[in-house]
Coordinates of C-alpha atoms and ligand atoms in Angstrom, one line a residue:
M1 CA -8.1 61.9 -24.3
S2 CA -8.6 61.8 -20.6
R3 CA -6.4 63.8 -18.3
A4 CA -4.6 62.1 -15.5
P5 CA -5.7 63.3 -12.0
S6 CA -3.5 66.2 -10.8
S7 CA -1.7 64.1 -8.2
Q8 CA -0.7 61.6 -10.9
R9 CA 0.6 64.4 -13.2
L10 CA 2.5 65.9 -10.3
S11 CA 4.2 62.6 -9.4
A12 CA 4.9 61.8 -13.0
S13 CA 6.8 65.0 -13.4
H14 CA 8.5 64.4 -10.0
F15 CA 9.6 61.0 -11.4
Q16 CA 11.0 62.8 -14.5
R17 CA 12.9 65.2 -12.3
L18 CA 14.3 62.4 -10.2
F19 CA 15.3 60.0 -12.9
G20 CA 15.5 62.2 -16.1
R21 CA 12.8 60.2 -17.9
P22 CA 9.1 59.6 -17.6
P23 CA 7.6 56.5 -15.9
E24 CA 6.8 53.6 -18.2
A25 CA 4.4 51.8 -15.9
A26 CA 2.4 52.5 -12.7
A27 CA 0.5 50.3 -10.2
E28 CA -1.0 50.4 -6.8
A29 CA -2.2 48.1 -4.0
P30 CA -4.2 48.6 -0.8
G31 CA -3.6 48.0 2.8
R32 CA -6.0 45.5 4.6
V33 CA -7.8 45.0 7.8
N34 CA -8.8 41.6 9.1
L35 CA -12.4 41.3 10.3
L36 CA -12.2 37.7 11.7
G37 CA -9.7 34.9 11.6
E38 CA -6.7 36.1 13.7
H39 CA -3.6 33.9 14.1
T40 CA -5.3 31.3 11.9
D41 CA -3.3 31.9 8.6
Y42 CA -0.1 30.2 9.8
N43 CA -2.3 27.4 11.1
E44 CA -3.6 26.8 7.6
G45 CA -7.0 28.0 8.6
F46 CA -9.6 30.6 7.5
V47 CA -9.4 34.4 7.4
L48 CA -11.8 37.2 6.5
P49 CA -9.9 40.4 5.6
T50 CA -11.1 43.4 3.6
T51 CA -9.0 46.1 1.9
I52 CA -8.9 49.7 3.2
P53 CA -9.0 52.9 1.1
Q54 CA -5.3 53.7 1.7
L55 CA -3.0 52.7 -1.1
T56 CA 0.6 52.3 -2.0
R57 CA 1.4 53.6 -5.5
I58 CA 4.5 52.9 -7.6
E59 CA 5.8 54.3 -10.9
L60 CA 8.6 52.5 -12.7
A61 CA 10.9 52.7 -15.7
R62 CA 13.9 50.7 -16.9
S63 CA 17.0 52.4 -15.7
G64 CA 19.1 51.5 -18.7
D65 CA 22.4 51.8 -16.9
G66 CA 22.6 48.7 -14.7
H67 CA 21.6 50.6 -11.5
Y68 CA 18.5 50.1 -9.4
R69 CA 17.1 53.4 -7.9
Y70 CA 14.2 53.4 -5.6
Y71 CA 12.7 56.6 -4.2
S72 CA 10.3 56.8 -1.3
A73 CA 8.2 60.0 -1.3
N74 CA 7.1 59.3 2.3
L75 CA 10.7 59.2 3.6
D76 CA 12.2 61.5 0.9
Q77 CA 14.9 58.8 0.5
L78 CA 16.6 57.5 -2.6
V79 CA 18.3 54.1 -2.4
T80 CA 20.7 53.0 -5.2
Y81 CA 22.4 49.7 -5.8
R82 CA 23.7 47.4 -8.6
D83 CA 23.4 43.7 -9.4
G84 CA 25.4 41.7 -6.8
E85 CA 24.7 44.4 -4.1
E86 CA 21.9 44.5 -1.6
P87 CA 20.0 47.6 -0.5
P88 CA 19.9 48.3 3.3
P89 CA 17.0 47.2 5.4
G90 CA 13.9 49.4 4.9
F91 CA 11.5 50.1 2.1
A92 CA 14.0 49.3 -0.7
R93 CA 14.5 45.8 0.7
Y94 CA 10.9 44.9 -0.1
V95 CA 11.2 45.9 -3.8
Y96 CA 14.6 44.1 -4.0
G97 CA 13.0 41.0 -2.4
C98 CA 10.2 41.0 -5.0
I99 CA 12.7 41.3 -7.9
Q100 CA 14.9 38.5 -6.4
M101 CA 11.8 36.2 -6.0
L102 CA 10.6 37.0 -9.5
R103 CA 14.0 35.9 -10.8
E104 CA 14.1 32.8 -8.7
T105 CA 10.7 31.9 -10.2
G106 CA 12.2 32.2 -13.7
F107 CA 11.2 35.7 -14.8
Q108 CA 13.6 38.2 -16.4
V109 CA 13.7 41.5 -14.6
E110 CA 16.1 44.3 -15.8
P111 CA 17.5 47.0 -13.5
C112 CA 14.8 49.7 -13.0
T113 CA 14.0 52.9 -11.2
C114 CA 10.9 53.4 -9.2
R115 CA 9.1 56.1 -7.1
I116 CA 6.9 54.9 -4.3
N117 CA 4.2 56.9 -2.4
S118 CA 1.9 55.5 0.2
D119 CA -0.8 56.6 2.6
V120 CA -1.1 53.1 4.2
P121 CA -0.2 53.7 7.9
I122 CA 3.1 52.0 8.8
G123 CA 3.3 49.7 11.8
A124 CA -0.4 49.8 12.7
G125 CA -1.4 46.3 11.6
L126 CA -2.8 47.4 8.2
S127 CA -0.2 45.6 6.1
S128 CA 1.8 48.4 4.6
S129 CA 4.5 45.8 3.7
A130 CA 2.0 43.6 1.7
A131 CA 0.7 46.7 0.0
L132 CA 4.2 47.7 -1.1
E133 CA 5.1 44.2 -2.2
V134 CA 1.9 43.7 -4.2
A135 CA 2.2 47.2 -5.7
A136 CA 5.8 46.6 -6.7
L137 CA 5.0 43.2 -8.2
R138 CA 2.1 44.6 -10.2
G139 CA 4.3 47.4 -11.4
L140 CA 7.1 45.0 -12.4
R141 CA 4.4 42.8 -14.2
A142 CA 3.3 45.8 -16.2
L143 CA 6.8 47.1 -16.9
F144 CA 8.3 43.8 -18.1
R145 CA 5.0 42.3 -19.4
L146 CA 5.3 39.3 -17.0
A147 CA 2.8 36.5 -17.4
I148 CA 1.9 36.2 -13.8
D149 CA -1.6 36.1 -12.2
D150 CA -2.8 37.7 -8.9
V151 CA -2.5 34.5 -6.9
A152 CA 1.1 34.1 -8.0
I153 CA 1.8 37.7 -7.1
A154 CA 0.5 37.0 -3.6
K155 CA 2.7 33.9 -3.2
I156 CA 5.8 35.7 -4.5
A157 CA 5.1 38.7 -2.2
Q158 CA 4.8 36.4 0.8
Q159 CA 8.1 34.7 -0.1
A160 CA 9.7 38.1 -0.5
E161 CA 8.5 39.1 3.0
I162 CA 9.7 35.8 4.6
R163 CA 13.1 35.6 2.8
Y164 CA 14.1 39.3 2.4
A165 CA 12.2 41.1 5.2
G166 CA 12.7 38.2 7.7
V167 CA 9.1 38.0 8.8
H168 CA 7.8 34.5 8.9
C169 CA 4.2 35.5 8.0
G170 CA 1.2 33.6 6.6
I171 CA -0.3 34.5 3.3
M172 CA -3.4 36.5 4.4
D173 CA -1.9 39.9 3.9
Q174 CA -0.6 39.4 0.4
M175 CA -3.8 37.6 -0.8
A176 CA -5.9 40.4 0.6
A177 CA -3.8 43.1 -1.1
S178 CA -3.7 41.2 -4.4
L179 CA -7.3 39.8 -4.5
G180 CA -9.4 41.7 -2.0
D181 CA -11.6 44.7 -2.5
A182 CA -13.0 47.3 -0.2
R183 CA -16.7 46.5 -0.8
H184 CA -16.4 42.9 0.2
M185 CA -14.6 40.6 2.7
L186 CA -12.2 38.0 1.2
F187 CA -13.1 34.6 2.6
L188 CA -9.8 32.7 2.2
D189 CA -8.8 29.2 3.0
T190 CA -5.1 29.7 3.6
R191 CA -4.4 26.0 3.0
T192 CA -6.0 25.6 -0.4
L193 CA -6.1 29.3 -1.3
E194 CA -9.8 28.7 -2.3
R195 CA -11.5 32.0 -1.8
R196 CA -14.7 33.9 -2.3
L197 CA -15.7 37.6 -2.0
V198 CA -18.5 37.9 0.5
P199 CA -20.6 41.1 1.1
F200 CA -20.6 42.9 4.5
P201 CA -23.6 42.1 6.6
D202 CA -26.6 44.3 5.6
G203 CA -26.4 47.8 7.0
A204 CA -22.9 47.5 8.4
E205 CA -19.4 48.9 7.7
A206 CA -16.0 48.5 9.3
I207 CA -14.0 51.2 11.0
V208 CA -10.4 50.9 12.3
L209 CA -9.0 52.8 15.3
D210 CA -5.4 52.9 16.4
S211 CA -4.8 52.2 20.1
G212 CA -1.8 54.4 20.2
V213 CA 0.2 51.6 21.7
P214 CA 3.2 50.6 19.4
R215 CA 3.5 46.9 18.7
K216 CA 6.8 46.5 20.4
L217 CA 7.0 42.9 21.4
S218 CA 5.1 41.6 18.5
D219 CA 7.9 40.0 16.4
S220 CA 9.3 37.7 19.2
A221 CA 5.8 37.0 20.6
Y222 CA 4.4 36.3 17.2
N223 CA 7.2 33.7 16.5
L224 CA 6.6 32.2 20.0
R225 CA 2.9 31.8 19.2
R226 CA 3.7 30.1 15.9
R227 CA 6.0 27.6 17.7
E228 CA 3.3 26.9 20.3
C229 CA 0.7 26.2 17.6
E230 CA 3.1 23.9 15.8
E231 CA 3.9 22.0 18.9
A232 CA 0.1 21.7 19.8
A233 CA -0.6 20.4 16.2
Q234 CA 2.3 17.9 16.5
R235 CA 1.1 16.6 19.9
L236 CA -2.4 16.3 18.5
G237 CA -1.0 14.3 15.5
V238 CA -2.2 16.6 12.8
P239 CA -0.3 18.7 10.1
A240 CA -1.8 21.9 11.4
L241 CA -4.4 23.1 13.9
R242 CA -6.8 23.7 11.1
D243 CA -7.3 20.0 11.0
I244 CA -9.0 19.9 14.4
Q245 CA -12.7 20.9 14.4
E246 CA -13.6 20.6 18.1
A247 CA -11.7 21.8 21.2
G248 CA -12.5 18.4 22.8
D249 CA -10.7 16.1 25.3
A250 CA -7.5 15.8 23.3
V251 CA -7.1 19.6 23.2
K252 CA -8.0 19.9 26.9
A253 CA -5.3 17.3 27.7
L254 CA -2.6 19.4 26.1
P255 CA -0.2 21.0 28.7
P256 CA -0.9 24.7 29.3
P257 CA -0.6 27.1 27.5
L258 CA -0.8 24.8 24.4
D259 CA -4.4 23.9 25.3
R260 CA -5.5 27.5 25.3
R261 CA -3.5 28.4 22.1
A262 CA -5.1 25.5 20.3
R263 CA -8.6 26.4 21.6
H264 CA -8.2 29.9 20.2
V265 CA -7.3 28.7 16.7
I266 CA -10.0 26.0 16.6
T267 CA -12.8 28.4 17.8
E268 CA -11.5 31.2 15.6
D269 CA -11.7 29.0 12.5
R270 CA -15.3 28.1 13.4
R271 CA -16.2 31.8 13.9
V272 CA -15.0 32.6 10.4
L273 CA -17.0 29.7 8.9
E274 CA -20.0 30.8 10.9
A275 CA -19.6 34.4 9.7
V276 CA -19.6 33.6 6.0
R277 CA -22.9 31.7 6.3
G278 CA -24.6 35.0 5.8
V279 CA -25.2 36.1 9.4
S280 CA -26.8 39.4 10.4
A281 CA -24.7 42.4 11.5
P282 CA -25.5 41.8 15.2
E283 CA -24.5 38.1 14.9
F284 CA -21.3 39.1 13.1
G285 CA -20.6 41.5 15.8
E286 CA -21.0 38.8 18.5
L287 CA -18.5 36.7 16.6
M288 CA -16.0 39.6 16.7
N289 CA -16.6 40.1 20.4
A290 CA -16.0 36.4 21.0
S291 CA -12.8 36.6 18.9
H292 CA -11.5 39.4 21.0
A293 CA -12.2 37.5 24.2
S294 CA -10.4 34.4 22.8
L295 CA -7.4 36.5 21.6
R296 CA -7.2 38.1 25.1
D297 CA -7.7 35.0 27.3
D298 CA -6.6 32.0 25.2
F299 CA -4.1 33.4 22.8
E300 CA -2.9 36.1 25.2
V301 CA -2.0 38.7 22.5
S302 CA -4.0 41.7 23.9
V303 CA -2.7 44.5 26.1
P304 CA -4.7 46.7 28.5
A305 CA -5.1 49.6 26.1
L306 CA -6.6 47.3 23.4
D307 CA -9.0 45.8 25.9
V308 CA -10.1 49.3 27.0
L309 CA -10.6 50.5 23.4
V310 CA -12.5 47.4 22.5
G311 CA -14.6 47.7 25.6
I312 CA -15.6 51.3 24.7
L313 CA -16.4 50.3 21.1
Q314 CA -18.5 47.3 22.2
A315 CA -20.5 49.4 24.6
H316 CA -21.4 52.0 21.9
P317 CA -25.0 51.7 20.7
W318 CA -24.0 51.9 16.9
V319 CA -21.3 49.2 17.2
F320 CA -22.3 45.6 16.5
G321 CA -18.9 44.2 17.6
A322 CA -15.2 45.0 18.0
R323 CA -11.9 43.3 18.5
L324 CA -8.1 43.8 18.2
T325 CA -6.9 43.2 14.7
G326 CA -3.6 42.0 13.4
A327 CA -1.0 40.2 15.5
G328 CA -1.8 42.1 18.8
F329 CA 0.5 43.5 21.5
G330 CA -0.7 47.0 20.6
G331 CA -1.8 48.3 17.2
A332 CA -5.3 48.7 16.0
C333 CA -8.9 47.6 16.7
V334 CA -11.6 46.9 14.1
A335 CA -15.3 47.4 14.7
L336 CA -18.4 46.6 12.7
I337 CA -20.7 49.6 13.0
A338 CA -24.1 50.7 11.6
Q339 CA -23.6 52.0 8.1
G340 CA -23.0 55.7 7.8
M341 CA -22.5 56.3 11.6
G342 CA -18.6 56.5 11.5
A343 CA -18.6 60.3 11.7
S344 CA -20.2 60.2 15.1
V345 CA -18.9 56.8 16.5
K346 CA -15.2 57.5 15.9
P347 CA -14.9 60.9 17.8
Q348 CA -17.2 59.7 20.6
V349 CA -15.1 56.5 21.1
L350 CA -11.8 58.3 20.9
A351 CA -13.0 61.0 23.4
A352 CA -14.0 58.3 25.9
Y353 CA -10.7 56.6 25.4
A354 CA -8.9 59.9 26.0
D355 CA -10.8 60.4 29.2
L356 CA -9.2 57.2 30.4
G357 CA -5.7 58.6 29.6
Y358 CA -5.1 57.0 26.2
R359 CA -4.4 58.7 22.9
G360 CA -6.0 56.8 20.0
A361 CA -6.4 57.8 16.3
V362 CA -8.7 57.1 13.4
L363 CA -7.1 54.8 10.8
V364 CA -10.2 54.0 8.6
Ligands
NG1_1 P1 -0.2 42.1 11.2 O1 -0.1 42.2 12.7 O2 -1.4 42.8 10.7 O3 1.0 42.5 10.5 C1 0.3 39.5 11.3 C2 0.8 38.6 10.1 C3 -0.5 37.9 9.5 C4 -1.3 37.2 10.5 C5 -1.6 38.2 11.7 C6 -2.4 37.5 12.8 C7 2.8 39.6 9.2 C8 3.4 40.4 8.1 N1 1.5 39.4 9.1 O4 -0.5 40.5 10.8 O5 0.0 37.0 8.5 O6 -0.7 36.0 11.0 O7 -0.5 38.7 12.2 O8 -3.6 37.0 12.4 O9 3.5 39.2 10.2

């Protein structure tokens, strides 16, 4: 009989102390970082995320007494509610949303208890919410033996995020957490959900650095960008910007800033399609650099600190390319670097960033 790793034994006994019974099921799901394809998922376009080593873990059991009890080890917080009640906004709302969505989809879910523990950084653009949703849905699938596949888990997780966390997001994060892996990039068509795991360019790996700038305005600006893209698509007479392949005369004739917004989405989709043709690490890096310029100039979602950090990364001899990742307005940068060089690149880049008065951090 194999022994559980010590951290698992510890948390299982913590679960027992919390709820007076051992867990009946356990699951986990990773955070993600997007290499290319930013602000394309809600335009039904292409994305290229990979998963990160940090995970959200969940242990679960039936509660047997009509109560739902969710414990967050990170927050040391226990939230309790009964059917007909709603938990307050926060981590419990994500689990609640997943259960509500499972029921709406026709699955039977009984009241349960769960313990959640995560090392996915929160609010850094690494999709801690998708990791929690997918971990919760995997755990509920195991506990109640639900016949539900990984794509359905991603779709239900996305609906939980939209309906119960109030974030009108695309499906990239949940698909990455449910179907991605850390050794590959997940090439995903967000319209058809066709997907393929593609290897990293030879001799390259990804690192992620936090700019230290919180993503304050991102919710309202994100929704504004969505509306601008929808309006551009409508004026161009297509269901979504994904349907335009060239930033030609019709795009140029759009009123500003819709012309620039559309140009970003169209060129970004092309960069993803180019990247999965099997390009070299330097070519992939060039596509990332072009993506950052487009996010900064056409989509206008960068901030000075992100431009500074990306500039330092791009100038480093072991870096093939770098750009902001996630929605923007602060948060993290992703870089493709020579394999095995992270231990020297990360401190050198952060020291140069600190010399300019900023305080960054290593995320991956
Ligand atoms: P981040 O910023 O990593 O949370 C957000 C959206 C994604 C995608 C990117 C931009 C949420 C939960 N996720 O990601 O779906 O649209 O922005 O490419 O809002």
